[in-house]
Amino acid sequence: MSESNLAERSDGRERLVSGAKVVAQALKTQDVNYMFGIVGIPVTEIALAAQEVGIRYIGMRNEQAACYAASAVGYLTGRPLIVIGGSSERSQETMGAFQEFPQVEACRLYSKFSARPSSIEAIPSIIEKAVRSSIYGRPGACYVDIPADFVNLQVNVNAIRYMECCMPPPVSMAESSAVCMAASVIRNAKQPLLVIGKGAAYARAEESIRKLVEQCKLPFLPTPMGKGVIPDNHPNCVGAARSRALQFADVIVLFGARLNWILHFGLPPRYQPDVKFIQVDICAEELGNNVRPAVTLLGDINAVTKQLLEQFDKTPWQYPPESKWWKILREKMKSNEALSKELAFKKSLPMNYYTVFYHIQEQLPRDCFVVSEGANTMDIGRTVLQNYLPRHRLDAGTFGTMGVGLGFAIASALVAKDRNPGQQVICVEGDSAFGFSGMEVETICRYNLPIILLVVNNNGIYQGFDTDTWKEMLKFGDATTVAPPMCLLPHSHYEHVMIAFGGKGYFVQTPEELQKSLRQSLADTTKPSLINIMIEPQATRKAQDFHWLTRSNM
Ligand SMILES: Cc1ncc(C[n+]2csc(CCOP(=O)(O)OP(=O)(O)O)c2C)c(N)n1
Ligand SMILES: [Mg+2]
């Protein structure tokens, strides 16, 4: 029966349902619990319908930030990002309809699944496919296109068949001969290292990996978002000797960590030319990428780690704690930590990055979420700020995308509110990074989320000018021709953005002011706050062993 026939029969005898309601109900049935967006024609009704079926709707100020927030909820809850786009009416296609664009084709490049349901009746199955595709295998975003005319079109309720919630992703395990081989390579290692990546965090492999580390007494190194899978203060964590550990290890086991730029592609001079990599990954295409691995273990990281543990249960083995390797790593950690402390304790003003992070770390609640973005701000912050729980650090990650921070913080705060009330979110932003999604401060205030924003303000991107230098510079010409491209307006009062929407704002220039404002912000859980921390505009990170290959200034 054609849709127009069904619509004509809306005479009260038939129970009708709109396309918007079908979308909402189909999402709810697939266990989608949060929706982020901005409404407008034609999608307003979808947001309303979502609220009606019990999905939490969070209105954001920018679609980008909405996507970042939804992707962070996906990381935290295991229900990755499904993008729903309202598109033009089908009958106007190719005619130049309002906002007409080939969205399904455009999204195909960026998503695992991109489709437009052919009818309202097809919506539930397309949404089930999108949700299933997003969580099976390597997780990733999916796109569902909803033509404008579907939103308000009514169809007979009985014509809609909601798909049951898709099954959780099937758990795959590695081939047993490969597991034996991996165990043997580890046993024969002289300078072993485990690298714990974001994949391990997503796979919730914390218990099994910790068991492996402790049972075999192996050193481990977390990647930025692998931090917290095992606490940073665990005695086997060699995070403070990162370059040394990567450079001299002879066997490296990668748990859900890609050999991309963050791990310097697995290539010399950052690694030994004959280093043996053991890759544990959910994604087959990742195995053997950039290097020829000694062993590949394809499967769910938690399940595969348990397989490895079985080997070491059968024939127990420990890496000797008094080895030369441990001595090298411990010495390097000690000297690096001493260097950071020395910088942190410098009394000069304006403060440097290390001083700022040292004081933040002193007060950081152990169970808080730490969100961060920026260049120096994120890189240095990561080395000082500790994570004690898995999936509690969210940063700009592999893509180094600035603008993610506030969306990530909003997502973390919502999940915290639902699962663990009272848990706080600390969002450490460079002043440039903050600017990308700064208007989301209004969103934070509107939903009164327990977020403390810390803007580490050096008046620029990597570096900036102080007020006097800025003024001097302007004597030489118009800012568009003389201002260095990294410079932002000096002495900006970002805290007023928070005050504008009813939150608390602080402007701090000394360690004492920082301590005090942070203490107050942490204590006042009734309001979000923003602390604008002025630092030395020319401050940088300490000298790196491998500066030329550190693409940290994305
Ligand atoms: C979307 C996007 N645009 C631009 C960049 C280039 N970029 C890299 S870091 C950065 C900002 C760094 O400045 P800030 O956040 O103030 O941190 P700082 O290094 O000054 O501490 C920018 C703009 C990027 N990574 N992503
Ligand atoms: Mg900056």
Tab-separated table of C-alpha atoms in Angstrom, residues 247-402:
chain	number	residue	atom	x	y	z
A	247	GLN	CA	63.955	2.744	21.878
A	248	PHE	CA	65.642	-0.169	23.609
A	249	ALA	CA	62.911	-2.768	24.023
A	250	ASP	CA	63.606	-5.988	22.125
A	251	VAL	CA	60.047	-7.342	22.384
A	252	ILE	CA	57.006	-5.072	22.391
A	253	VAL	CA	53.478	-6.370	22.909
A	254	LEU	CA	50.851	-3.954	21.620
A	255	PHE	CA	47.429	-4.242	23.239
A	256	GLY	CA	45.046	-2.279	21.046
A	257	ALA	CA	47.688	0.290	20.147
A	258	ARG	CA	48.253	1.130	16.498
A	259	LEU	CA	51.718	1.681	15.080
A	260	ASN	CA	50.733	5.116	13.822
A	261	TRP	CA	52.406	8.481	14.419
A	262	ILE	CA	51.722	8.340	18.156
A	263	LEU	CA	53.992	5.286	18.311
A	264	HIS	CA	56.352	6.663	15.647
A	265	PHE	CA	55.220	3.992	13.140
A	266	GLY	CA	57.260	1.339	14.955
A	267	LEU	CA	60.362	2.382	13.000
A	268	PRO	CA	63.988	3.267	13.814
A	269	PRO	CA	65.456	5.473	15.217
A	270	ARG	CA	62.698	5.394	17.819
A	271	TYR	CA	62.970	1.577	17.970
A	272	GLN	CA	65.610	-1.085	17.590
A	273	PRO	CA	65.725	-2.191	13.936
A	274	ASP	CA	65.215	-5.831	14.986
A	275	VAL	CA	62.561	-5.233	17.670
A	276	LYS	CA	59.946	-8.005	17.753
A	277	PHE	CA	56.387	-6.691	17.790
A	278	ILE	CA	53.504	-8.815	19.027
A	279	GLN	CA	50.274	-7.154	17.939
A	280	VAL	CA	46.999	-7.811	19.726
A	281	ASP	CA	44.156	-6.138	17.856
A	282	ILE	CA	40.485	-6.527	16.976
A	283	CYS	CA	41.143	-5.277	13.449
A	284	ALA	CA	42.930	-7.600	11.010
A	285	GLU	CA	43.905	-4.758	8.668
A	286	GLU	CA	45.942	-3.183	11.461
A	287	LEU	CA	48.210	-6.198	11.791
A	288	GLY	CA	51.526	-5.806	9.983
A	289	ASN	CA	50.939	-2.122	9.379
A	290	ASN	CA	54.326	-0.345	8.902
A	291	VAL	CA	56.309	-3.263	10.397
A	292	ARG	CA	56.572	-7.003	9.969
A	293	PRO	CA	55.358	-8.307	13.323
A	294	ALA	CA	56.824	-11.377	15.052
A	295	VAL	CA	53.359	-12.589	16.057
A	296	THR	CA	49.856	-11.327	15.387
A	297	LEU	CA	46.977	-12.087	17.723
A	298	LEU	CA	43.702	-11.181	16.086
A	299	GLY	CA	40.769	-10.921	18.445
A	300	ASP	CA	39.056	-9.282	21.346
A	301	ILE	CA	41.835	-7.816	23.499
A	302	ASN	CA	40.391	-9.012	26.771
A	303	ALA	CA	39.828	-12.545	25.498
A	304	VAL	CA	43.279	-12.735	23.880
A	305	THR	CA	44.989	-11.463	27.042
A	306	LYS	CA	43.229	-14.237	28.945
A	307	GLN	CA	44.571	-16.717	26.386
A	308	LEU	CA	48.084	-15.416	27.057
A	309	LEU	CA	47.484	-15.682	30.797
A	310	GLU	CA	46.531	-19.332	30.378
A	311	GLN	CA	49.959	-19.956	28.868
A	312	PHE	CA	51.678	-18.326	31.818
A	313	ASP	CA	49.433	-20.218	34.249
A	314	LYS	CA	50.398	-23.494	32.614
A	315	THR	CA	54.108	-22.734	32.756
A	316	PRO	CA	54.678	-19.864	35.163
A	317	TRP	CA	57.316	-17.324	34.232
A	318	GLN	CA	58.446	-13.981	35.524
A	319	TYR	CA	60.655	-11.352	34.056
A	320	PRO	CA	63.484	-10.863	36.573
A	321	PRO	CA	62.825	-7.652	38.559
A	322	GLU	CA	66.562	-7.068	39.082
A	323	SER	CA	67.428	-7.071	35.381
A	324	LYS	CA	69.619	-4.428	33.759
A	325	TRP	CA	66.566	-3.314	31.707
A	326	TRP	CA	64.572	-2.451	34.806
A	327	LYS	CA	67.613	-0.564	36.122
A	328	ILE	CA	67.891	1.481	32.914
A	329	LEU	CA	64.174	2.265	32.948
A	330	ARG	CA	64.078	3.171	36.638
A	331	GLU	CA	67.077	5.466	36.344
A	332	LYS	CA	65.582	7.262	33.369
A	333	MET	CA	62.240	7.665	35.118
A	334	LYS	CA	63.963	9.100	38.161
A	335	SER	CA	65.943	11.656	36.150
A	336	ASN	CA	62.923	12.671	34.038
A	337	GLU	CA	60.744	13.057	37.103
A	338	ALA	CA	63.443	15.134	38.797
A	339	LEU	CA	63.626	17.411	35.756
A	340	SER	CA	59.838	17.947	35.739
A	341	LYS	CA	59.863	18.637	39.480
A	342	GLU	CA	62.651	21.166	39.043
A	343	LEU	CA	60.583	23.050	36.464
A	344	ALA	CA	57.447	22.699	38.598
A	345	PHE	CA	59.111	24.260	41.628
A	346	LYS	CA	60.415	27.302	39.751
A	347	LYS	CA	59.222	30.388	41.554
A	348	SER	CA	59.379	32.777	38.591
A	349	LEU	CA	56.208	34.431	37.303
A	350	PRO	CA	54.352	34.093	35.005
A	351	MET	CA	54.150	30.381	35.781
A	352	ASN	CA	55.373	27.676	33.399
A	353	TYR	CA	53.335	24.633	32.293
A	354	TYR	CA	54.963	22.285	34.810
A	355	THR	CA	54.167	24.529	37.783
A	356	VAL	CA	50.539	24.742	36.678
A	357	PHE	CA	50.133	21.000	36.196
A	358	TYR	CA	51.970	20.160	39.402
A	359	HIS	CA	49.425	22.206	41.385
A	360	ILE	CA	46.480	20.759	39.489
A	361	GLN	CA	47.751	17.218	40.096
A	362	GLU	CA	48.033	17.940	43.830
A	363	GLN	CA	44.281	18.497	44.052
A	364	LEU	CA	42.958	16.207	41.342
A	365	PRO	CA	40.325	13.809	42.729
A	366	ARG	CA	41.521	10.260	42.023
A	367	ASP	CA	38.313	9.221	40.319
A	368	CYS	CA	37.789	12.297	38.133
A	369	PHE	CA	37.613	12.330	34.353
A	370	VAL	CA	40.512	14.214	32.803
A	371	VAL	CA	39.716	15.722	29.411
A	372	SER	CA	42.409	17.648	27.573
A	373	GLU	CA	43.325	19.336	24.324
A	374	GLY	CA	45.869	21.840	23.066
A	375	ALA	CA	49.452	21.321	21.945
A	376	ASN	CA	51.885	21.986	24.785
A	377	THR	CA	48.979	22.060	27.210
A	378	MET	CA	47.882	18.556	26.261
A	379	ASP	CA	51.355	17.050	25.828
A	380	ILE	CA	52.850	18.334	29.058
A	381	GLY	CA	49.614	17.885	30.983
A	382	ARG	CA	49.547	14.235	30.024
A	383	THR	CA	52.967	13.618	31.574
A	384	VAL	CA	52.064	15.250	34.903
A	385	LEU	CA	48.343	14.551	35.384
A	386	GLN	CA	47.795	11.013	36.623
A	387	ASN	CA	45.021	8.609	35.695
A	388	TYR	CA	43.985	5.905	38.092
A	389	LEU	CA	40.923	4.486	36.337
A	390	PRO	CA	40.391	3.095	32.833
A	391	ARG	CA	38.488	5.230	30.272
A	392	HIS	CA	38.881	8.344	32.423
A	393	ARG	CA	41.219	10.250	30.134
A	394	LEU	CA	39.843	11.691	26.917
A	395	ASP	CA	42.052	13.828	24.742
A	396	ALA	CA	42.505	14.905	21.134
A	397	GLY	CA	43.940	11.437	20.422
A	398	THR	CA	45.069	10.096	17.078
A	399	PHE	CA	43.632	12.850	14.912
A	400	GLY	CA	44.788	15.661	17.196
A	401	THR	CA	41.543	17.463	16.488
A	402	MET	CA	41.197	20.720	18.382
